[in-house]
Coordinates of C-alpha atoms (C1' of nucleotides) in Angstrom, one line a residue:
Chain A
X1217 CA 18.3 -13.2 -17.7
X1218 CA 16.4 -16.1 -16.6
X1219 CA 13.6 -15.9 -13.9
X1220 CA 16.1 -17.9 -11.5
X1221 CA 18.7 -14.9 -11.3
X1222 CA 16.0 -12.1 -11.1
X1223 CA 16.3 -10.5 -7.6
X1224 CA 12.8 -9.9 -6.6
X1225 CA 12.2 -11.9 -3.4
X1226 CA 11.9 -10.2 -0.1
X1227 CA 13.8 -11.7 3.0
X1228 CA 10.6 -12.9 4.7
X1229 CA 9.8 -15.3 1.7
X1230 CA 13.5 -16.2 1.5
X1231 CA 13.5 -17.2 5.0
X1232 CA 10.2 -19.6 4.7
X1233 CA 11.8 -20.9 1.2
X1234 CA 15.1 -21.8 2.9
X1235 CA 14.0 -22.2 6.5
X1236 CA 16.9 -19.9 7.7
X1237 CA 16.1 -17.0 10.1
X1238 CA 16.4 -13.5 8.7
X1239 CA 19.3 -13.0 10.9
X1240 CA 21.1 -15.7 9.4
X1241 CA 20.4 -14.7 5.9
X1242 CA 21.6 -10.9 6.9
X1243 CA 24.8 -12.4 8.5
X1244 CA 25.8 -14.4 5.3
X1245 CA 25.8 -11.2 3.4
X1246 CA 27.8 -9.6 5.8
X1247 CA 30.3 -12.4 5.4
X1248 CA 30.0 -11.9 1.5
X1249 CA 28.5 -15.2 0.8
X1250 CA 25.2 -13.7 -1.0
X1251 CA 24.6 -10.4 -2.7
X1252 CA 21.1 -9.3 -2.5
X1253 CA 20.0 -6.0 -4.5
X1254 CA 18.1 -3.3 -2.7
X1255 CA 14.8 -1.5 -3.6
X1256 CA 14.8 2.2 -3.6
X1257 CA 13.6 2.2 0.0
X1258 CA 16.5 -0.3 0.7
X1259 CA 14.6 -3.4 1.3
X1260 CA 16.6 -6.5 0.3
X1261 CA 15.8 -8.5 -2.9
X1262 CA 17.0 -12.2 -3.6
X1263 CA 16.7 -14.5 -6.5
X1264 CA 15.8 -18.1 -6.6
X1265 CA 19.4 -18.9 -7.2
X1266 CA 20.3 -17.1 -3.9
X1267 CA 17.7 -19.6 -2.2
X1268 CA 19.8 -22.4 -3.9
X1269 CA 23.1 -20.9 -2.7
X1270 CA 21.7 -20.4 1.0
X1271 CA 20.6 -24.0 1.4
X1272 CA 24.1 -24.9 0.2
X1273 CA 25.6 -22.5 2.6
X1274 CA 23.5 -23.7 5.4
X1275 CA 24.4 -27.2 4.7
X1276 CA 28.1 -26.6 4.8
X1277 CA 27.9 -24.6 8.3
X1278 CA 26.0 -27.5 9.6
X1279 CA 28.8 -29.5 8.7
X1280 CA 31.3 -27.4 10.6
X1281 CA 32.5 -25.4 8.0
X1282 CA 33.1 -21.6 8.6
X1283 CA 31.9 -18.6 6.6
X1284 CA 35.3 -17.5 5.5
X1285 CA 36.1 -21.2 4.5
X1286 CA 32.7 -21.3 2.4
X1287 CA 34.0 -17.6 0.9
X1288 CA 37.5 -18.9 0.1
X1289 CA 36.1 -22.0 -1.6
X1290 CA 33.6 -19.7 -3.7
X1291 CA 36.3 -17.3 -4.6
X1292 CA 38.6 -20.4 -5.8
X1293 CA 35.8 -21.6 -7.9
X1294 CA 35.2 -17.9 -9.6
X1295 CA 39.0 -17.8 -10.2
X1296 CA 39.1 -21.2 -11.7
X1297 CA 36.3 -19.8 -14.1
X1298 CA 38.1 -16.7 -15.0
X1299 CA 41.1 -18.7 -15.7
X1300 CA 39.3 -20.6 -18.1
X1301 CA 37.5 -17.9 -19.7
X1302 CA 41.1 -16.0 -20.4
X1303 CA 42.2 -19.3 -22.1
X1304 CA 39.2 -19.3 -24.1
X1305 CA 39.7 -15.7 -25.3
X1306 CA 43.2 -15.9 -25.5
X1307 CA 42.9 -19.0 -27.9
X1308 CA 40.3 -17.2 -30.0
X1309 CA 42.3 -14.2 -30.2
X1310 CA 45.3 -16.1 -31.4
X1311 CA 43.2 -17.7 -34.1
X1312 CA 42.4 -14.3 -35.7
X1313 CA 46.0 -13.4 -36.1
Chain B
X414 CA 6.7 -26.8 -9.6
X415 CA 9.1 -24.5 -11.3
X416 CA 10.2 -21.0 -10.4
X417 CA 7.9 -19.3 -13.0
X418 CA 5.0 -20.5 -10.8
X419 CA 6.0 -20.1 -7.4
X420 CA 4.1 -17.1 -5.7
X421 CA 6.9 -15.2 -3.8
X422 CA 7.0 -11.6 -5.5
X423 CA 5.2 -8.7 -3.6
X424 CA 2.8 -6.1 -5.4
X425 CA 5.9 -3.2 -5.4
X426 CA 8.1 -5.4 -7.5
X427 CA 5.2 -6.6 -9.5
X428 CA 4.4 -2.9 -10.3
X429 CA 8.1 -2.4 -11.5
X430 CA 8.0 -5.5 -13.8
X431 CA 4.8 -4.8 -15.2
X432 CA 4.8 -1.1 -15.5
X433 CA 1.5 -1.2 -13.9
X434 CA 0.2 0.6 -10.6
X435 CA -0.5 -1.1 -7.7
X436 CA -3.9 -0.1 -8.2
X437 CA -4.3 -1.7 -11.6
X438 CA -2.8 -4.9 -10.2
X439 CA -5.3 -5.2 -7.4
X440 CA -8.2 -4.1 -9.8
X441 CA -7.5 -7.1 -12.0
X442 CA -7.5 -9.5 -9.0
X443 CA -11.0 -7.9 -8.3
X444 CA -12.1 -9.0 -11.8
X445 CA -10.9 -12.4 -11.0
X446 CA -8.1 -12.0 -13.7
X447 CA -5.2 -13.0 -11.3
X448 CA -5.1 -14.9 -8.2
X449 CA -2.3 -14.0 -5.9
X450 CA -1.4 -15.9 -2.7
X451 CA -1.4 -14.0 0.6
X452 CA 1.2 -14.3 3.2
X453 CA 0.0 -15.0 7.1
X454 CA 0.1 -11.1 7.3
X455 CA -2.3 -10.5 4.3
X456 CA 0.3 -9.1 1.8
X457 CA -0.2 -10.5 -1.8
X458 CA 2.4 -12.8 -3.6
X459 CA 2.8 -13.2 -7.0
X460 CA 4.7 -15.4 -9.7
X461 CA 6.7 -14.6 -12.9
X462 CA 3.6 -16.2 -14.7
X463 CA 1.6 -13.6 -13.1
X464 CA 3.8 -11.1 -14.5
X465 CA 3.2 -12.4 -18.2
X466 CA -0.4 -12.8 -17.3
X467 CA -0.5 -9.1 -16.3
X468 CA 1.3 -7.8 -19.3
X469 CA -1.1 -9.7 -21.5
X470 CA -4.2 -8.1 -19.6
X471 CA -2.5 -4.5 -19.9
X472 CA -2.3 -5.1 -23.6
X473 CA -5.9 -6.3 -24.2
X474 CA -7.2 -3.4 -22.1
X475 CA -5.2 -1.1 -24.1
X476 CA -6.8 -2.6 -27.3
X477 CA -10.1 -1.6 -25.7
X478 CA -11.1 -5.0 -24.4
X479 CA -13.1 -4.8 -21.0
X480 CA -12.1 -7.0 -17.9
X481 CA -15.3 -9.3 -18.2
X482 CA -14.3 -10.1 -21.8
X483 CA -10.8 -11.1 -20.9
X484 CA -12.1 -13.2 -18.0
X485 CA -14.7 -15.0 -20.5
X486 CA -12.0 -15.7 -23.0
X487 CA -9.9 -17.3 -20.2
X488 CA -12.8 -19.3 -18.9
X489 CA -13.4 -20.5 -22.7
X490 CA -9.5 -21.6 -23.0
X491 CA -9.8 -23.3 -19.6
X492 CA -13.1 -24.9 -20.6
X493 CA -11.4 -26.3 -24.0
X494 CA -8.4 -27.7 -21.8
X495 CA -10.9 -29.4 -19.6
X496 CA -12.6 -31.1 -22.5
X497 CA -9.3 -32.1 -24.2
X498 CA -8.3 -33.5 -20.9
X499 CA -11.6 -35.5 -20.3
X500 CA -11.2 -36.8 -23.8
X501 CA -7.7 -38.0 -23.1
X502 CA -8.8 -39.8 -19.7
X503 CA -11.8 -41.4 -21.3
X504 CA -9.9 -42.8 -24.3
X505 CA -7.2 -44.0 -21.6
X506 CA -10.2 -45.5 -19.7
X507 CA -11.6 -47.4 -22.5
X508 CA -8.4 -48.8 -23.4
X509 CA -8.1 -50.6 -20.2
X510 CA -11.4 -52.4 -20.7
Chain C
dC522 C1' 31.9 -17.4 15.4
dG523 C1' 27.2 -17.7 14.3
dT524 C1' 22.8 -16.5 16.1
dG525 C1' 18.8 -14.6 18.9
dT526 C1' 16.5 -11.0 20.7
dA527 C1' 14.4 -6.2 21.9
dA528 C1' 14.2 -1.3 20.0
dG529 C1' 12.7 2.4 17.3
dG530 C1' 12.0 3.8 13.0
dA531 C1' 11.3 3.7 7.8
dA532 C1' 9.5 1.2 3.9
dT533 C1' 5.8 -1.6 2.3
dT534 C1' 1.1 -3.0 1.8
dC535 C1' -3.8 -3.3 3.0
dT536 C1' -8.8 -2.1 2.8
dG537 C1' -12.5 1.2 1.8
dA538 C1' -14.1 5.1 0.0
dC539 C1' -14.6 9.3 -2.9
dA540 C1' -13.7 11.0 -7.6
dC541 C1' -14.3 11.0 -12.7
dG542 C1' -16.7 9.7 -16.1
Chain D
dC294 C1' -15.3 1.0 -16.3
dG295 C1' -10.9 1.6 -15.1
dT296 C1' -7.9 4.1 -12.4
dG297 C1' -6.1 7.9 -9.3
dT298 C1' -5.6 9.4 -4.7
dA299 C1' -5.7 10.5 0.3
dA300 C1' -6.4 8.0 5.0
dG301 C1' -5.3 5.3 8.5
dG302 C1' -3.5 1.1 10.3
dA303 C1' -1.1 -3.1 10.0
dA304 C1' 2.7 -6.1 8.2
dT305 C1' 7.5 -6.0 6.8
dT306 C1' 12.1 -4.7 6.7
dC307 C1' 16.3 -2.1 8.4
dT308 C1' 20.1 -0.9 11.4
dG309 C1' 23.2 -1.0 15.5
dA310 C1' 23.5 -3.2 20.0
dC311 C1' 23.8 -6.6 23.4
dA312 C1' 24.2 -11.2 24.8
dC313 C1' 26.2 -16.0 24.7
dG314 C1' 30.5 -18.2 24.0

DNA sequence: CGTGTAAGGAATTCTGACACG
DNA sequence: CGTGTAAGGAATTCTGACACG
C-alpha cells in the first residue's frame, strides 16, 4: 500500500490540511462519507487520500449537495467498479474453460 | 512537496511504524539525525521519509555504528550534493557569458 | 441538515532527571 | 553511549448533548 493510503494522521492535522473543523470531519464520518481507522486508545487516524476526499466533500456541500446525496453518488461509483470487476473476472473464467 | 515529505505523523504512530521506542526517536533527534516539525502546542510531527530515515538509523546502530558517525556520514553526503549542485550552477552560469 | 460550543474524561505527548554502563 | 522509566504537566482527542434552524 502506498503512503497515500496509510491511515496515520490525527484529526488535528487533518483539520489544518483541509481547513475543515474537527466537528465537520467527525460529522462526515457519521454520515459514512469517510472511514478513519482508530488507535488502540480510540483516536482517529486518516490518510492523505482522506484529505482529498474531505476537500471533495466540502466542495460538494458548498455547492448545496447534501451528505446523503454525496454518499449515494459514492455508492454508485463503487457499484459500477464492482460490476466492471465482475465482468473482468467472468471473462477470465470463461477463457479458462 | 509530495506526501512522503509532509510532516504530519505523531510520534506514537512513528513508533509503531518503525518499531522504535519514543525514547529512541527523541534521542536521534537530540543527536541531529532527524528533524521533526512541531505543532503550535509543541508536539512533534514526522514524515514518511522520516520513517525510512529512522529505519536506516536503527540498522546502522544495530551494526555498531555510533550516532555521531551516522551524522558525519549524513553531513558528507549533503556536502557532496552541495558541491555537485555548485558545479552545475557554475557550468550553467559560464554558458550564459 | 450541518455546524458550533461547553463539559468532563481519557489518551497522547512533552521535558528533565535518574539509572545503568 | 544509547535506552528505560517514573513524574508531573500540558496538548490533543473523544463522546454525548444542547443550540440554531
